[in-house]
């Protein structure tokens, strides 16, 4: 059986459906499953074990048999904890077949086959009764169905069904309850991920200000949560406007409602400012007394406790529909609305004489609708892209470069997805400006921009693919300046934006013989690093809380070796600290003044390790050379040499190639080096790489 998988094609700038063998999907899902990350979460594992032991004890003290239902068992870890804690029997449910098969082997290997039954079904399909999947209802419910937002993986409908059909009334639940916390903040940095700020351009005839369309100004954005490692956000990047407040909690030992609802709490700002962002996280109490607690609180909330690194549960950034000026001490009401899978927020000022909200929470009268993008810009640009467009330093580099290359008779063509460069080129004196937009969405966003700035008759939008560009589109003119950021919405890895080169090649018949291309070239850079924590997502577990889970390690390794271990994966490294073990090195260059060559570009060499540390992998990124002396990096922004700490571009994901084996260089007198072999296939636009640790 074949399967079709969506993959970005860097040579066409579009998503294409590729036919893959039936094993592909299976291996992809396992390779990217992050099971190892969860099993490396020591805090999570210890607390679950404590909670399970306590729940089994409570049931035994009542003189009952302990029958456990474990939904989403994964490796079977929580069921094995229950069995070793004295549970009489466990039903372990796992819907993903490869994982269920692995769980059967892991359970057997650890000697629990007589106590644990693995059921490969969705929990809503499980039957109970003498001939059913479960002989009887369970009296202990154990689950780990949570994501960063708590409910995004369908925890609520799953619990709702389990309480109706699979567990006894008054059952013990581990975890016992979850509580969602919120804090109101002002943050220009985070707010810049939701909306576009005005752009100031110093032109010959005075300052021009490019303003976003009012439709974009007032757009609520997208309903999806923005999940980030808030522990990597410096305190200078936000200003706290309220204390931490308990927003709502869910008791898992009682019937759970998944129907949409709202919660309301009263806030009093601790300082005046602009309310823009609701930061949120949750904690779980593993037992009714709340003695066994697992918290996602960021560093400034629990400054005394050692933070557990985890990638499977982070913290949430929610954008309020509008910026709201607030005064210290005034009464505010924060409303959280949720459906089965997501949460969103609204802030209101209290009306005169309004009664104080109930102590804990107060059902709001009106459920505010889930935010939906109306301006289409949030469909075109993701949050890092908004941040990139709002980066004034970056914009200045483009302005400076355009100033150098534009003349009064320049005919300019821009190739990027929804870029502000055409407007900048016009303001800086280009005679005529065309922008080539690949999609209807980017056309409509650009049209709104031009209209808002009275530029409809100054810049011509062409909705066509580069290879279909006709002389009539360009009013039979030759292009003297071709510009691009380059940015394309389908790009996943840094080099996918080399689609600009393919587009430049496709339009070459429309270019003047002395055309200026900006950027004039690009280069691929690489550095060997040691990650503080990100290595955990790929590191085998071996044993977890005394249970042997090597079967899962082997399964993940097989799936990685199927393809992924030879591929780089995108990560926003500002969220994942690492230190450089080598100097950054330029490995390949791409000359945009010429068309894409027919032959592959390849390079090999070695890079010396300069610092002690564990070589977890290589980081790769692109640098675009706008002019001879102005470059924009999508990766390393700064390297502090003493310790090798890296500062990464916060608006881009960098490519990480994990080494299959890690070498620890303890002393630098060793001639330790990493050899590399990197090939850019001009036919596919992909880069293949191989590294060896010497």
XYZ file of C-alpha atoms in Angstrom:
694
model
C 0.000 0.000 0.000
C 1.291 3.479 -0.902
C 0.717 6.621 1.095
C 0.756 10.272 -0.033
C 2.731 12.737 2.082
C 2.867 16.513 1.803
C 6.413 17.831 1.338
C 7.668 21.289 0.483
C 9.455 21.343 -2.865
C 12.229 23.964 -2.631
C 12.525 24.122 -6.441
C 8.887 25.135 -6.969
C 8.138 26.910 -3.679
C 4.985 24.854 -3.218
C 3.685 21.919 -1.200
C 3.515 18.728 -3.232
C 2.032 15.328 -2.526
C 4.657 12.637 -2.869
C 3.954 8.935 -3.037
C 5.832 7.096 -0.298
C 6.046 3.426 0.656
C 3.617 2.209 3.324
C 6.428 2.192 5.904
C 7.113 5.910 5.530
C 4.207 7.254 7.589
C 4.783 4.666 10.287
C 8.484 5.529 10.626
C 7.842 9.283 10.436
C 5.380 9.155 13.320
C 7.702 7.090 15.525
C 10.800 9.139 14.644
C 9.046 12.382 15.592
C 7.027 11.013 18.509
C 9.117 12.570 21.309
C 8.429 9.553 23.579
C 12.055 9.758 24.707
C 11.629 13.392 25.751
C 8.749 12.393 28.059
C 10.689 9.487 29.544
C 13.670 11.772 30.221
C 11.322 14.006 32.264
C 12.444 12.784 35.684
C 10.115 15.120 37.583
C 7.056 13.870 35.662
C 7.991 10.202 36.105
C 8.733 10.414 39.848
C 5.513 12.317 40.585
C 3.398 9.905 38.541
C 4.957 6.949 40.378
C 4.265 8.572 43.771
C 0.683 9.386 42.751
C 0.022 5.871 41.455
C 1.426 4.248 44.620
C -0.797 6.496 46.761
C -3.928 5.749 44.664
C -3.349 1.969 44.797
C -2.887 2.217 48.588
C -6.140 4.153 49.031
C -8.099 1.531 47.067
C -6.467 -1.360 48.978
C -7.214 0.314 52.309
C -10.906 0.210 51.365
C -10.542 -3.557 50.924
C -11.101 -3.382 47.157
C -9.133 -4.887 44.293
C -7.143 -2.227 42.455
C -8.183 -2.309 38.773
C -6.344 0.292 36.715
C -7.283 1.882 33.389
C -4.293 3.573 31.707
C -5.375 5.612 28.662
C -2.619 6.486 26.171
C -0.160 4.068 27.734
C 2.678 4.629 25.222
C 5.484 2.363 26.452
C 3.261 0.928 29.205
C 5.313 2.804 31.815
C 2.417 4.008 34.005
C 0.773 0.562 33.936
C 4.035 -1.058 35.019
C 4.292 1.472 37.840
C 0.760 0.514 38.919
C 1.470 -3.218 38.716
C 4.664 -2.867 40.741
C 2.747 -0.715 43.260
C 0.420 -3.688 43.877
C -2.455 -3.132 41.426
C -4.375 -6.356 40.768
C -4.839 -5.731 37.055
C -4.204 -2.983 34.487
C -5.853 -2.264 31.155
C -3.374 -0.260 29.077
C -4.948 1.447 26.056
C -2.820 2.654 23.139
C -4.339 3.640 19.773
C -1.049 3.882 17.800
C -0.386 0.318 16.642
C 3.454 0.373 16.524
C 3.507 1.784 20.060
C 0.944 -0.757 21.315
C 3.109 -3.567 19.882
C 6.175 -2.110 21.609
C 4.231 -1.808 24.889
C 3.337 -5.537 24.724
C 7.039 -6.397 24.373
C 8.129 -3.955 27.102
C 5.475 -5.276 29.523
C 6.589 -8.850 28.822
C 10.296 -8.000 29.163
C 9.655 -6.456 32.576
C 7.646 -9.480 33.755
C 4.148 -7.950 33.937
C 2.317 -9.861 31.174
C -0.006 -11.519 33.717
C -0.972 -8.157 35.243
C -1.237 -5.851 32.200
C -3.398 -6.187 29.101
C -2.482 -3.855 26.241
C -5.514 -2.862 24.148
C -4.781 -1.390 20.709
C -7.874 0.795 20.324
C -9.080 4.328 20.837
C -10.452 4.476 24.390
C -13.893 5.436 23.039
C -14.053 2.050 21.233
C -13.137 -0.053 24.265
C -15.873 -2.440 25.454
C -16.562 -3.561 29.035
C -18.113 -6.884 30.135
C -17.465 -10.646 30.214
C -16.740 -10.695 26.437
C -15.339 -7.176 26.261
C -11.851 -5.695 26.145
C -12.168 -5.021 29.899
C -13.789 -7.568 32.205
C -15.104 -4.844 34.496
C -14.908 -1.102 35.022
C -11.696 0.214 36.588
C -11.517 1.992 39.950
C -8.209 3.784 39.228
C -7.886 6.002 36.150
C -4.334 6.848 35.070
C -3.665 9.052 32.048
C -1.101 11.324 30.473
C -3.112 13.008 27.721
C -1.892 16.562 28.175
C -0.184 19.025 25.919
C 1.183 22.514 26.612
C -2.368 23.907 26.556
C -3.552 20.998 28.783
C -6.584 20.125 26.627
C -5.179 20.263 23.082
C -4.800 16.493 22.715
C -8.453 15.837 23.501
C -8.078 15.118 27.229
C -11.593 16.424 28.061
C -13.695 14.282 25.657
C -11.515 11.262 26.553
C -12.126 11.751 30.291
C -15.816 12.443 29.690
C -16.226 9.119 27.851
C -14.112 7.177 30.376
C -16.255 8.381 33.307
C -19.449 7.400 31.486
C -18.384 3.928 30.374
C -14.992 2.697 31.584
C -14.530 3.599 35.275
C -16.579 3.252 38.450
C -18.222 6.243 40.091
C -15.896 7.777 42.700
C -12.792 6.259 41.111
C -9.297 7.408 42.024
C -7.600 9.434 39.286
C -3.882 10.032 38.729
C -3.434 12.894 38.202
C -6.250 13.952 40.526
C -6.674 17.501 39.223
C -5.167 20.062 36.875
C -5.153 23.815 37.500
C -4.572 26.472 34.848
C -2.804 29.678 35.939
C -2.612 33.028 34.156
C -0.651 36.253 34.373
C -1.255 39.486 32.493
C 1.804 41.081 30.856
C 2.867 43.811 28.492
C 5.494 42.734 25.983
C 6.465 44.497 22.793
C 8.415 41.412 21.747
C 5.487 38.989 22.114
C 2.945 41.516 20.795
C 5.134 41.804 17.675
C 4.214 38.147 16.942
C 0.550 39.093 16.454
C 0.406 42.432 14.677
C 2.439 44.574 12.346
C 3.926 47.833 13.633
C 4.279 50.901 11.364
C 7.543 50.961 9.373
C 9.486 54.237 9.164
C 11.473 54.932 5.986
C 13.772 57.923 5.523
C 13.294 58.797 1.835
C 14.706 61.619 -0.336
C 11.487 63.608 0.086
C 11.152 63.145 3.875
C 10.022 60.374 6.208
C 7.454 57.876 4.939
C 5.447 55.689 7.308
C 4.110 52.377 6.084
C 0.995 51.561 8.112
C -0.805 48.229 8.394
C -4.413 48.074 7.099
C -7.067 48.750 9.791
C -8.483 45.275 9.121
C -5.142 43.839 10.261
C -4.951 46.239 13.203
C -8.300 45.005 14.522
C -7.906 41.336 13.601
C -8.095 38.949 16.582
C -5.505 36.673 14.931
C -5.579 32.898 15.139
C -7.202 30.599 17.715
C -4.134 28.374 18.049
C -2.014 28.833 21.154
C 1.555 30.070 20.851
C 3.591 27.589 22.888
C 7.113 28.602 23.850
C 9.847 27.832 26.350
C 9.118 30.890 28.509
C 12.138 29.978 30.633
C 14.270 31.291 27.764
C 12.448 34.639 27.634
C 14.561 37.269 29.445
C 12.641 39.255 32.073
C 13.606 42.454 30.214
C 11.338 41.348 27.325
C 8.087 41.677 29.275
C 6.546 43.679 32.064
C 4.328 41.902 34.623
C 0.971 43.658 35.095
C -0.797 41.229 37.457
C -0.142 38.586 40.065
C -0.449 34.946 39.036
C -4.135 33.994 39.199
C -5.810 30.586 39.235
C -8.048 30.574 36.126
C -9.809 27.197 36.317
C -9.247 23.646 37.411
C -10.479 20.209 36.337
C -11.060 17.374 38.811
C -10.327 14.123 36.980
C -11.809 11.826 39.642
C -15.317 13.160 38.885
C -17.281 13.197 35.610
C -15.697 15.717 33.245
C -17.628 18.011 30.878
C -16.049 18.715 27.501
C -18.776 21.116 26.286
C -17.642 24.698 25.599
C -17.677 26.946 28.640
C -16.228 30.156 30.080
C -14.515 31.086 33.346
C -14.077 34.563 34.774
C -11.673 35.908 37.391
C -11.118 39.352 38.814
C -7.693 40.962 38.465
C -6.167 44.097 39.893
C -3.090 45.278 37.970
C 0.012 45.562 40.172
C 1.274 48.268 37.815
C -0.092 50.403 35.005
C 0.668 49.491 31.402
C -0.729 48.033 28.199
C -2.402 44.647 28.679
C -1.471 42.673 25.569
C -0.614 39.126 26.529
C -1.945 36.426 28.836
C 0.818 34.028 29.856
C -0.497 30.683 31.019
C 0.648 27.304 32.323
C -0.793 24.522 34.431
C 0.116 22.197 37.214
C -1.200 18.787 38.154
C -1.829 17.386 41.620
C -1.243 13.662 41.548
C -3.211 13.140 44.788
C -6.321 14.729 46.386
C -4.269 16.462 49.116
C -2.097 18.287 46.544
C 1.103 17.046 48.218
C 2.430 15.513 44.983
C 2.518 18.394 42.525
C 4.047 18.720 39.067
C 4.248 22.319 37.826
C 4.965 24.018 34.493
C 5.425 27.436 36.161
C 8.171 29.556 34.554
C 11.336 30.705 36.357
C 10.031 33.992 37.807
C 7.077 32.274 39.503
C 9.115 29.590 41.266
C 12.578 31.116 41.518
C 13.684 28.768 44.294
C 12.914 25.431 42.641
C 15.192 23.755 40.105
C 13.341 23.813 36.794
C 12.793 20.547 34.967
C 13.455 20.919 31.244
C 10.712 19.492 29.063
C 9.758 19.961 25.444
C 6.443 18.101 25.566
C 4.929 20.608 28.031
C 5.947 24.244 27.707
C 4.089 27.472 28.520
C 1.372 29.319 26.601
C 1.311 32.814 25.145
C -2.214 34.064 24.368
C -2.799 37.354 22.563
C -5.665 39.513 23.767
C -7.970 40.655 20.931
C -6.888 44.282 21.531
C -4.239 46.107 23.510
C -5.936 47.501 26.634
C -4.402 50.331 28.722
C -4.795 49.383 32.422
C -4.171 51.284 35.638
C -2.645 49.933 38.826
C -5.378 48.874 41.256
C -8.342 49.164 38.859
C -10.791 46.248 38.671
C -10.547 44.016 35.621
C -12.262 40.794 34.633
C -10.341 38.209 32.640
C -12.510 35.686 30.812
C -11.175 32.346 29.593
C -13.313 30.564 27.031
C -12.637 27.029 25.941
C -14.032 24.433 23.598
C -12.984 20.767 23.591
C -9.470 21.469 22.388
C -8.443 25.093 22.896
C -8.601 28.141 25.163
C -8.754 31.889 24.386
C -8.970 35.029 26.514
C -10.752 38.353 26.769
C -10.241 41.272 29.174
C -12.965 43.659 30.380
C -12.923 46.584 32.747
C -15.368 46.267 35.666
C -18.405 48.546 35.452
C -19.153 50.946 38.280
C -20.778 49.220 41.259
C -20.316 45.733 39.818
C -20.145 43.063 42.519
C -16.899 41.331 43.195
C -16.572 38.097 41.213
C -16.951 34.878 43.161
C -13.836 33.890 45.112
C -12.621 31.108 42.861
C -14.269 31.636 39.493
C -17.435 33.018 38.063
C -19.120 31.797 34.906
C -19.093 34.679 32.459
C -22.439 35.662 31.001
C -21.179 35.712 27.453
C -18.840 33.274 25.775
C -16.636 35.249 23.431
C -16.229 33.656 20.006
C -13.009 31.863 19.211
C -10.591 34.260 17.450
C -10.598 33.811 13.675
C -8.308 35.694 11.303
C -10.292 38.078 9.110
C -7.399 40.020 7.575
C -5.727 36.902 6.069
C -2.261 38.109 7.132
C -2.279 35.581 9.997
C -2.940 32.865 7.405
C -0.008 34.059 5.290
C 2.554 34.802 8.011
C 3.260 32.723 11.091
C 4.228 34.348 14.396
C 8.009 34.349 13.876
C 7.388 35.996 10.489
C 5.435 38.819 12.151
C 8.388 39.215 14.529
C 10.763 39.298 11.556
C 8.735 41.982 9.734
C 8.714 44.017 12.967
C 12.483 43.733 13.424
C 13.626 47.301 12.812
C 17.333 46.429 12.571
C 16.630 43.888 9.855
C 14.393 46.332 7.955
C 17.136 48.978 8.147
C 19.630 46.571 6.532
C 17.257 46.098 3.591
C 16.627 49.863 3.352
C 20.376 50.568 3.373
C 20.987 47.948 0.662
C 18.117 49.159 -1.531
C 19.427 52.744 -1.271
C 22.711 51.584 -2.752
C 21.307 49.680 -5.719
C 18.231 51.706 -6.754
C 18.450 54.430 -9.385
C 15.762 56.866 -10.543
C 15.114 54.702 -13.632
C 15.100 51.325 -11.790
C 12.410 48.844 -12.755
C 12.108 46.574 -9.785
C 10.610 43.067 -9.366
C 10.182 41.525 -5.914
C 9.903 37.752 -5.408
C 8.915 36.736 -1.847
C 5.638 35.793 -0.135
C 3.917 38.948 1.100
C 7.043 41.074 1.531
C 7.276 44.766 2.402
C 10.271 45.175 0.042
C 8.165 46.423 -2.925
C 6.887 49.313 -0.770
C 10.389 50.083 0.500
C 11.702 50.061 -3.103
C 8.976 52.481 -4.166
C 9.605 54.848 -1.237
C 13.351 54.778 -1.956
C 12.864 56.039 -5.497
C 12.447 53.084 -7.882
C 10.747 54.228 -11.100
C 8.460 51.217 -11.256
C 7.827 48.287 -8.905
C 6.242 44.886 -9.577
C 5.702 42.171 -6.963
C 5.259 38.535 -7.914
C 2.910 36.756 -5.487
C 2.539 32.977 -5.570
C -0.851 32.677 -3.872
C -4.268 34.300 -3.653
C -3.718 34.876 0.082
C -0.484 36.835 -0.397
C -2.123 38.838 -3.226
C -5.070 39.841 -1.035
C -2.787 40.811 1.889
C -0.596 42.917 -0.422
C -3.653 44.583 -1.998
C -4.861 45.652 1.465
C -1.409 47.016 2.277
C -1.165 49.053 -0.877
C -4.688 50.400 -0.403
C -4.018 51.397 3.230
C -0.962 53.378 2.087
C -2.499 54.810 -1.138
C -0.057 52.897 -3.316
C -2.485 50.874 -5.497
C -1.395 52.691 -8.656
C 2.301 52.753 -7.680
C 3.035 49.021 -7.243
C 1.683 46.317 -9.513
C 0.826 42.934 -8.009
C 1.257 39.981 -10.364
C -0.387 36.715 -9.302
C 1.581 34.193 -11.309
C 4.203 31.547 -10.890
C 7.685 32.750 -11.982
C 7.842 30.335 -14.925
C 4.502 31.702 -16.210
C 5.560 35.350 -16.093
C 4.896 37.061 -19.461
C 6.363 40.291 -20.874
C 2.828 41.760 -20.764
C 2.740 41.292 -16.956
C 5.758 43.615 -16.810
C 4.339 46.026 -19.413
C 7.103 44.794 -21.767
C 9.807 46.257 -19.551
C 13.058 44.574 -18.583
C 13.804 44.253 -14.849
C 16.892 46.165 -13.728
C 16.669 45.286 -9.989
C 15.419 41.897 -8.750
C 14.838 41.743 -4.976
C 13.746 39.135 -2.437
C 14.115 38.678 1.316
C 14.014 35.663 0.529
C 10.978 34.387 2.465
C 8.497 31.729 1.343
C 5.686 30.308 3.447
C 6.324 26.674 2.401
C 9.956 26.703 3.613
C 10.721 24.480 6.584
C 14.521 24.291 6.607
C 16.806 27.318 6.145
C 17.889 26.384 2.600
C 14.305 25.952 1.354
C 14.204 29.740 0.844
C 16.742 29.144 -1.957
C 13.546 28.847 -3.975
C 14.396 32.494 -4.726
C 17.277 31.207 -6.871
C 14.942 28.913 -8.838
C 12.447 31.754 -9.287
C 15.289 34.058 -10.390
C 16.306 31.395 -12.942
C 12.715 31.050 -14.196
C 12.351 34.808 -14.836
C 15.833 35.299 -16.350
C 14.468 36.172 -19.842
C 12.745 39.209 -18.257
C 15.920 40.548 -16.648
C 18.118 43.269 -18.116
C 21.630 42.122 -19.048
C 23.109 44.317 -16.294
C 20.451 43.354 -13.700
C 21.236 43.841 -9.998
C 20.064 40.948 -7.821
C 19.509 41.607 -4.099
C 20.542 39.515 -2.243
C 23.464 38.926 -4.601
C 24.349 35.592 -2.976
C 23.758 33.327 -0.021
C 25.961 31.019 2.006
C 25.326 27.968 4.146
C 27.038 28.011 7.543
C 27.631 25.274 10.076
C 28.820 24.849 13.652
C 29.244 21.870 16.003
C 27.371 22.327 19.284
C 26.609 20.858 22.676
C 22.962 21.321 23.650
C 21.997 22.076 27.210
C 18.819 19.988 26.916
C 17.584 19.522 23.344
C 19.674 16.336 23.005
C 17.064 14.583 25.180
C 14.550 14.376 22.339
C 16.915 11.993 20.541
C 18.693 10.284 23.418
C 17.836 6.639 24.225
C 16.352 6.045 27.686
C 17.533 2.550 28.549
C 15.700 2.306 31.854
C 13.079 4.621 33.266
C 12.301 4.530 37.011
C 13.739 1.017 37.068
C 11.747 -0.294 34.061
C 13.550 -1.494 30.943
C 12.282 0.480 27.913
C 15.054 -0.396 25.465
C 12.492 -1.923 23.088
C 11.208 1.605 22.508
C 14.761 2.926 22.047
C 15.381 0.283 19.370
C 12.083 1.020 17.639
C 12.837 4.774 17.512
C 16.365 4.089 16.288
C 15.039 1.881 13.469
C 12.599 4.574 12.431
C 15.244 7.296 12.557
C 17.534 5.140 10.441
C 14.736 4.678 7.902
C 15.372 8.288 6.830
C 15.285 10.872 9.591
C 18.739 10.258 11.070
C 20.230 11.434 7.772
C 18.105 14.573 7.747
C 18.296 17.854 9.607
C 15.247 19.071 11.478
C 14.113 22.671 12.114
C 14.269 24.091 15.663
C 13.988 27.686 16.981
C 17.298 27.660 18.848
C 16.628 30.845 20.859
C 14.427 28.501 22.927
C 17.094 25.767 23.201
C 20.444 26.949 24.612
C 23.622 25.385 23.294
C 27.322 26.161 23.301
C 29.555 26.089 20.275
C 32.350 23.521 20.251
C 33.766 24.772 16.934
C 34.051 28.052 15.062
C 31.147 28.770 12.705
C 32.177 27.768 9.206
C 30.914 28.757 5.753
C 30.476 25.534 3.772
C 28.604 26.369 0.534
C 27.832 29.523 -1.448
C 25.020 30.189 -3.906
C 25.503 32.917 -6.510
C 22.174 34.586 -7.339
C 23.732 36.732 -10.083
C 23.847 33.514 -12.136
C 21.109 30.948 -12.799
C 20.915 27.642 -10.890
C 23.590 25.322 -12.321
C 22.721 21.888 -13.700
C 25.346 20.140 -11.583
C 25.186 19.479 -7.816
C 27.113 21.731 -5.461
C 29.146 19.793 -2.937
C 31.809 20.332 -0.344
C 33.741 18.255 2.133
C 36.189 19.108 4.846
C 36.696 19.028 8.561
C 36.033 21.349 11.447
C 38.176 21.415 14.597
C 36.611 21.210 18.046
C 37.899 24.071 20.193
C 36.082 23.480 23.478
C 35.446 20.632 25.870
C 31.958 19.224 25.655
C 29.638 16.665 24.135
C 29.235 16.922 20.355
C 25.479 16.484 20.058
C 25.179 17.691 16.509
C 25.676 20.352 13.879
C 23.577 23.490 13.478
C 23.189 24.885 9.954
C 21.806 28.226 8.795
C 21.812 30.606 5.847
C 23.309 34.047 5.463
C 22.072 36.330 2.693
C 24.574 38.798 1.260
C 22.403 41.745 0.229
C 25.341 43.766 -1.053
C 29.118 43.326 -0.849
C 29.196 44.411 2.813
C 25.626 43.982 4.177
C 24.539 40.500 5.238
C 21.510 39.125 7.058
C 21.862 35.925 9.100
C 19.033 33.458 9.727
C 21.122 31.716 12.370
C 23.988 32.791 14.572
C 23.748 36.463 15.587
C 26.542 36.481 18.138
C 29.031 34.136 19.760
C 30.507 34.896 23.167
C 33.903 33.339 22.824
C 34.949 32.486 26.361
C 32.129 30.023 27.000
C 30.882 29.531 23.459
C 27.347 30.702 24.298
C 25.323 31.370 21.169
C 22.712 33.981 20.371
C 20.373 32.866 17.591
C 18.069 34.758 15.255
C 14.720 34.652 17.115
C 12.582 34.888 13.952
C 13.898 31.806 12.156
C 14.249 28.113 12.791
C 17.745 26.762 12.393
C 18.530 23.283 11.048
C 19.806 20.742 13.570
C 21.536 17.562 12.449
C 21.834 15.220 15.431
C 24.858 12.906 15.484
C 23.981 9.268 15.987
C 26.817 8.900 18.488
C 28.044 11.585 20.850
C 31.754 12.141 21.424
C 32.820 13.848 24.603
C 35.983 15.892 24.142
C 37.398 16.233 27.646
C 40.806 17.617 26.780
C 41.578 19.869 23.887
C 45.021 18.444 23.211
C 43.164 15.600 21.439
C 43.168 16.350 17.724
C 39.368 16.072 17.788
C 37.579 17.093 14.626
C 34.374 16.455 12.725
C 34.497 15.724 9.008
C 31.573 16.740 6.846
C 30.308 15.931 3.379
C 27.527 18.245 2.197
C 25.737 18.110 -1.175
C 23.154 20.515 -2.574
C 21.121 18.705 -5.218
C 20.066 21.379 -7.709
C 17.364 19.060 -9.140
C 15.517 18.699 -5.809
C 16.686 21.783 -3.892
C 17.539 19.550 -0.925
C 20.784 19.269 1.001
C 22.192 15.876 1.966
C 24.830 15.741 4.654
C 27.025 13.309 6.468
C 29.235 13.902 9.500
C 31.879 11.714 11.097
C 33.483 12.288 14.475
C 37.205 11.635 14.385
